[in-house]
Short mmCIF file of C-alpha atoms in Angstrom, two decimals:
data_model
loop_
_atom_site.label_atom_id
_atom_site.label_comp_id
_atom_site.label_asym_id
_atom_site.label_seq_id
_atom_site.Cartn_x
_atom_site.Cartn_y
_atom_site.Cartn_z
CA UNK A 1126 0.00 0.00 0.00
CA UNK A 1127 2.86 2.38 0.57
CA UNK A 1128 4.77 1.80 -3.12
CA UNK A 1129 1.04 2.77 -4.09
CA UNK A 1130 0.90 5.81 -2.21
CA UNK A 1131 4.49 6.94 -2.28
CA UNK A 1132 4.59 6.01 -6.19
CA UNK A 1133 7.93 7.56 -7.63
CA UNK A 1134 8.95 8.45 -4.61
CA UNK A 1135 9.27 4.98 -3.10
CA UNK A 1136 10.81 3.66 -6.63
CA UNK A 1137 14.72 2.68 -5.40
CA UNK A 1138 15.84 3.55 -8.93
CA UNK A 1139 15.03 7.29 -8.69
CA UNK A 1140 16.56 10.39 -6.33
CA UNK A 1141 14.55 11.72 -3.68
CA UNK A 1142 15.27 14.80 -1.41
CA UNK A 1143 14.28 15.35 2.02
CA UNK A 1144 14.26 19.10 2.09
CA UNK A 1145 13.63 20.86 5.28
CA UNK A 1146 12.28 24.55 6.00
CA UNK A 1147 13.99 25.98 9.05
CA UNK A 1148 13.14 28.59 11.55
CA UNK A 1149 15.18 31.25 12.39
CA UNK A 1150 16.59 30.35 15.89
CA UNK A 1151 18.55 32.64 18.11
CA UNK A 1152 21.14 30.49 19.91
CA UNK A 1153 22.21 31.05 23.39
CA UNK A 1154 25.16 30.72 25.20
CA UNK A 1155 28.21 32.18 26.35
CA UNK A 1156 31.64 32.01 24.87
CA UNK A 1157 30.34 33.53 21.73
CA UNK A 1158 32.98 35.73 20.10
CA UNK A 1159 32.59 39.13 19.52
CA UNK A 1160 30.93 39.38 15.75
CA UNK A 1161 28.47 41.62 13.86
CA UNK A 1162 25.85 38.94 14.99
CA UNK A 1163 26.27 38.58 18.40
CA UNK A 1164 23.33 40.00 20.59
CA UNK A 1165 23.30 40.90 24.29
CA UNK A 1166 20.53 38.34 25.93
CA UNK A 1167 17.87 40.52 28.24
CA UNK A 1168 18.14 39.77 31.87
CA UNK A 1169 14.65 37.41 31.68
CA UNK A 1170 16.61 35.14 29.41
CA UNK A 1171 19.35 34.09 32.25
CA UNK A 1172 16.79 32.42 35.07
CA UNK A 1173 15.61 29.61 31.72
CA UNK A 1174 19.12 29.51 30.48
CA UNK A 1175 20.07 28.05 33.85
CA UNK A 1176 17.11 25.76 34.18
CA UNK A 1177 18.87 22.76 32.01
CA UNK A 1178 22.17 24.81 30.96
CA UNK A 1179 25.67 24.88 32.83
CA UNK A 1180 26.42 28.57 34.06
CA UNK A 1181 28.59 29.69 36.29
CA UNK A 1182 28.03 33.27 38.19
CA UNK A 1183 28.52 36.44 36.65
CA UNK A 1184 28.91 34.62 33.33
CA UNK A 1185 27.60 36.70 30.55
CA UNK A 1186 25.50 35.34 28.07
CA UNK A 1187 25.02 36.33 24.00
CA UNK A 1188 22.65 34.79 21.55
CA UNK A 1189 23.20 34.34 18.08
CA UNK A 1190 21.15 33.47 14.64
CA UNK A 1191 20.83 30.10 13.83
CA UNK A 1192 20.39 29.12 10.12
CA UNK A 1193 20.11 25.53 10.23
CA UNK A 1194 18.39 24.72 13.43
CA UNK A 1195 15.76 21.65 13.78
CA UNK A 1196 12.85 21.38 16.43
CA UNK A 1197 12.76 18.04 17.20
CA UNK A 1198 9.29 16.81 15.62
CA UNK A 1199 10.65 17.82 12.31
CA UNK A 1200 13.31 15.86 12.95
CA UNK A 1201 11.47 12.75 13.90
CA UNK A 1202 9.46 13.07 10.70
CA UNK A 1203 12.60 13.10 8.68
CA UNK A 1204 13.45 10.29 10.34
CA UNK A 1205 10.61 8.60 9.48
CA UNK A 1206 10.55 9.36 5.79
CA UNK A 1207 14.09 8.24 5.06
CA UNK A 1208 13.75 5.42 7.00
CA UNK A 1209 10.80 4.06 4.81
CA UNK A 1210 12.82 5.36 1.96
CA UNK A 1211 15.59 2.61 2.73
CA UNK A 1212 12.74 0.04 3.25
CA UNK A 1213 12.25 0.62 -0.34
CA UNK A 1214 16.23 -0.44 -0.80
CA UNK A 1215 16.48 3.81 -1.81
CA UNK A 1216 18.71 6.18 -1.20
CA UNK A 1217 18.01 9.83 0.06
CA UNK A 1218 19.75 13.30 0.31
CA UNK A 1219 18.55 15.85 3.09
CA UNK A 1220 19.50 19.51 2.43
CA UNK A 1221 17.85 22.71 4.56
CA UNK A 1222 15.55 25.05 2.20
CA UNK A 1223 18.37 27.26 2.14
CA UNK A 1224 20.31 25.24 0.13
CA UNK A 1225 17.25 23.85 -2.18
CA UNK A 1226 14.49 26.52 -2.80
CA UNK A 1227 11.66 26.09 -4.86
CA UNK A 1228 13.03 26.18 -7.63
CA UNK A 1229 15.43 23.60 -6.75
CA UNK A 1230 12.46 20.96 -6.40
CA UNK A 1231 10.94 20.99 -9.99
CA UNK A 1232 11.62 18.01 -12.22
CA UNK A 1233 12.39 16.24 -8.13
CA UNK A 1234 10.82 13.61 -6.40
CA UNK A 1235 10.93 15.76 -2.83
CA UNK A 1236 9.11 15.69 0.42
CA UNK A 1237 9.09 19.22 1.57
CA UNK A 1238 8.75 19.74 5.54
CA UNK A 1239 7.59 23.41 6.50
CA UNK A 1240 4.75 25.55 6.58
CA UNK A 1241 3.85 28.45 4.14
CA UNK A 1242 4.46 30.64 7.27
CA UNK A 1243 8.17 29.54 7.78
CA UNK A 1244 9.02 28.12 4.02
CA UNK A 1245 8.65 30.24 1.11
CA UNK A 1246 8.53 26.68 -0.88
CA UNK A 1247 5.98 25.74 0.71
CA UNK A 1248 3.98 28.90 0.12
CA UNK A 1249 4.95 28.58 -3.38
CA UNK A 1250 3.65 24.99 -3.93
CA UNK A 1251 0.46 25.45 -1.60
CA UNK A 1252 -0.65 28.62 -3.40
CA UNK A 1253 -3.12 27.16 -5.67
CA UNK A 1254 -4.02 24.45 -3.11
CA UNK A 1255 -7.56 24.23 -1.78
CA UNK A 1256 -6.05 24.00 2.15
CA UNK A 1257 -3.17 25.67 3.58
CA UNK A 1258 -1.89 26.99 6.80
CA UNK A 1259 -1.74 30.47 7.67
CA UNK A 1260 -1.05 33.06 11.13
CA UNK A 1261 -4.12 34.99 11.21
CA UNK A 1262 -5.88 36.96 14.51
CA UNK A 1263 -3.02 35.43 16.50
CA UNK A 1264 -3.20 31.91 16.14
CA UNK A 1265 -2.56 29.57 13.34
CA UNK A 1266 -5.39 28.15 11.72
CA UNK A 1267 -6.07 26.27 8.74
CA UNK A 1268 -8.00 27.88 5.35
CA UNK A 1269 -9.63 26.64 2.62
CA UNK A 1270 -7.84 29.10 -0.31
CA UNK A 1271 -10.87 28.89 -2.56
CA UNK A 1272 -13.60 30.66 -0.53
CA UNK A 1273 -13.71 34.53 -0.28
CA UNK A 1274 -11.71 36.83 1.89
CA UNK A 1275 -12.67 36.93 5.39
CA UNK A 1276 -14.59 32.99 4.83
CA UNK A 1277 -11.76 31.20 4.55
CA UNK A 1278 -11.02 29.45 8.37
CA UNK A 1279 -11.88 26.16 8.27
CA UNK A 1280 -10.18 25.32 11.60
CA UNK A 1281 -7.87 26.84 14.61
CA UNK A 1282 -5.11 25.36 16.66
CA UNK A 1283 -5.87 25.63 20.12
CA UNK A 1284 -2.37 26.04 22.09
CA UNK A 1285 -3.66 25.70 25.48
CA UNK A 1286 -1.54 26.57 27.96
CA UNK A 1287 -2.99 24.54 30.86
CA UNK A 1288 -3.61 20.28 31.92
CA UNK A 1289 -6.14 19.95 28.92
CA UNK A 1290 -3.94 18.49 26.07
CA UNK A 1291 -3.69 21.77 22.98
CA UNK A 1292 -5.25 20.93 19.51
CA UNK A 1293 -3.36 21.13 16.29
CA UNK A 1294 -3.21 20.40 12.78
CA UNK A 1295 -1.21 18.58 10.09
CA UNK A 1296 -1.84 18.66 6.32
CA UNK A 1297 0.17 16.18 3.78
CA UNK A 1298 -0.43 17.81 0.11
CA UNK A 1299 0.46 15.16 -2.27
CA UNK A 1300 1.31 17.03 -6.20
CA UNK A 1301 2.17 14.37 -8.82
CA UNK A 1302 3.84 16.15 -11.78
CA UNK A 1303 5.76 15.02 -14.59
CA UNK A 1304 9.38 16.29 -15.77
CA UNK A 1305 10.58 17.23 -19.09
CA UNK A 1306 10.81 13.85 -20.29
CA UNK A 1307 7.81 12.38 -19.05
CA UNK A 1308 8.89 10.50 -16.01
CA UNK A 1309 6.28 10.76 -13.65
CA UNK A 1310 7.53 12.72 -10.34
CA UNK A 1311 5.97 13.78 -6.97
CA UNK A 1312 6.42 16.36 -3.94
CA UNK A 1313 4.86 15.94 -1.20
CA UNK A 1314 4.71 18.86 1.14
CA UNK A 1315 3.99 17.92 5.31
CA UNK A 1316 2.58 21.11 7.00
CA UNK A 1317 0.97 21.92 10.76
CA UNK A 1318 0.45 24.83 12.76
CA UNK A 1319 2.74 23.52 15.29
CA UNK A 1320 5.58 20.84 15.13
CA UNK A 1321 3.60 17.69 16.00
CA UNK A 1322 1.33 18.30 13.36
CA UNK A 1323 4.22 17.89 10.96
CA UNK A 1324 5.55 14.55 12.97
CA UNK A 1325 1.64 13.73 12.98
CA UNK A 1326 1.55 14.04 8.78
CA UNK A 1327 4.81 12.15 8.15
CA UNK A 1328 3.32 8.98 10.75
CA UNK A 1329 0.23 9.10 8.30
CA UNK A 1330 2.23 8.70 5.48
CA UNK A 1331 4.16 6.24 6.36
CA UNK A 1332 1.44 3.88 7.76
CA UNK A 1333 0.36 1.49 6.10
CA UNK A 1334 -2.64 0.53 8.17
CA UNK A 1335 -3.50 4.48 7.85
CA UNK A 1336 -2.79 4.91 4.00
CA UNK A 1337 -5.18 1.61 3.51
CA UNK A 1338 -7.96 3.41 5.71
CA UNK A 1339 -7.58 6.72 2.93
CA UNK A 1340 -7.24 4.36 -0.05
CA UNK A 1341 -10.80 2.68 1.07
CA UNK A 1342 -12.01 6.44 1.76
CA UNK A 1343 -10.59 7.20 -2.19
CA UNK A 1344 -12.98 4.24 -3.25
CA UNK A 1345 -16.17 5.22 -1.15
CA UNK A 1346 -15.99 8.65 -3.13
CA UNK A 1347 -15.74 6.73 -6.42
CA UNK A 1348 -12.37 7.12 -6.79
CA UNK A 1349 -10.20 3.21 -8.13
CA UNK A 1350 -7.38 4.65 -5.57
CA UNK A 1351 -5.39 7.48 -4.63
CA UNK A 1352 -5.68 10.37 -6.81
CA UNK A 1353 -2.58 12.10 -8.39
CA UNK A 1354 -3.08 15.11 -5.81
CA UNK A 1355 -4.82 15.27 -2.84
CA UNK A 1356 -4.42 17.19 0.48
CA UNK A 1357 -5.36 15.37 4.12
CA UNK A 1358 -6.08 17.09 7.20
CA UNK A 1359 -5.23 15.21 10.58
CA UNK A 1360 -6.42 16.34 14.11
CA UNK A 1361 -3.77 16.30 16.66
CA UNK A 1362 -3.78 16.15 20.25
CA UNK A 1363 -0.71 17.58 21.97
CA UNK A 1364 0.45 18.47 25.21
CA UNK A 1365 3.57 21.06 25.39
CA UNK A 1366 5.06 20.18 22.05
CA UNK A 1367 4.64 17.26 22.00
CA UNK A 1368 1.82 14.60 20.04
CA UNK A 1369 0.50 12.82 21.62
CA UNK A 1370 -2.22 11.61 19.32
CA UNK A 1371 -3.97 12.28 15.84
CA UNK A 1372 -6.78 11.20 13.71
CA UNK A 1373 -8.32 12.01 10.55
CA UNK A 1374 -9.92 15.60 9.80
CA UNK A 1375 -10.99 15.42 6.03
CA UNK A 1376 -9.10 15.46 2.74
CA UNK A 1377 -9.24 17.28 -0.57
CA UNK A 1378 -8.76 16.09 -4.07
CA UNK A 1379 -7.11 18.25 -6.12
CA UNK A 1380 -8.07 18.46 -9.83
CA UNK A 1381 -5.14 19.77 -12.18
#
């Protein structure tokens, strides 16, 4: 069910790239030397620095920008992809957007991980999607594109701050294209409004048990399987940053 779903992408014979959309991170710490880049760190900063971080007294600390820095639920869910990948017998390459913009991707077989607020790749290839993920009123929340200014949230995130476990979304967009000789090639882009909903998206794809459930969903709409596009929506239950659970919100075919 997976070489179904994952098509090109899960063929051993072809490329793939993981590429990943990064935040920019300040780092903190002392023993930074003196640069254009290094920032003094307010006062508030010092009492959570020492929380899990050695510091000795009177030690002053900097912060700088950090590029190329990975919150660790993206990281599990590129973990997960490649290690399906190499259950196919493939190979992989992993490069930061920074290094592979959209541009980069075309002709590729590519899972993108970020968020059209963080990724300008993903905002490129989720532009003309029905769903996508936005930062609107102070909260994330997830829009259907197609209906009319000021219509368009579907759903919010609810980062709750207390016992009750926060609510969040992921959304895998699956885009099968084609490259300039023919060969048939897919990106698939895994976005949320918070971290786990990315991890949630890449454990949906690479479930079997969870890609048969959508397959049979495919079929009860008429469809013989998966489509060539098609966005899902997963529900995710989280508490901190962490997820702690996730089920299915709805899905989208896309017709191109």
């Amino acid at each position: 069910i997976l070489a179904e779903a994952w098509g090109p992408l899960g063929n051993p014979s072809e490329d793939m790239l993981i590429c990943v959309a990064t935040n920019l991170h300040m780092i903190v710490r002392p023993h930074i030397p003196e640069q254009r880049q290094r920032f003094a760190v307010p006062n508030e900063f010092y009492p959570i620095y020492n929380e899990n971080h050695p510091h000795q007294q009177g030690e002053v600390l900097y912060m700088e920008p950090a590029r190329i820095s990975l919150p660790l639920a993206e990281s599990l869910a590129t973990v997960l992809l490649a290690n399906t990948r190499r259950a196919f017998g493939g190979g992989y390459q992993i490069l930061p957007e920074l290094e592979a913009p959209a541009s980069a991707l075309r002709d590729r077989n590519t899972f993108l991980i970020g968020t059209s607020v963080n990724s300008n790749a993903a905002a490129t290839f989720l532009r003309n999607m029905p769903l996508n993920i936005v930062f609107s009123n102070d909260r994330f929340a997830v829009v259907d594109q197609r209906k009319p200014e000021g219509q368009q949230e579907v759903f919010s995130a609810d980062p709750q701050n207390g016992p009750s476990a926060a609510v969040h979304y992921g959304l895998l967009t699956v885009i099968s294209t084609s490259d300039s000789a023919g060969k048939p090639r897919r990106i698939v882009v895994i976005s949320g409004t918070w971290s786990a909903g990315i991890q949630a998206a890449a454990e949906f794809f690479t479930s079997p048990a969870r890609m048969k459930e959508l397959k049979d969903r495919f079929k009860a709409g008429g469809l013989p399987g998966f489509p060539a596009s098609y966005q899902v929506l997963l529900r995710c239950s989280t508490f901190g940053t962490r997820l702690m659970s996730y089920e299915y919100a709805g899905h989208e075919v896309v017709q191109k």
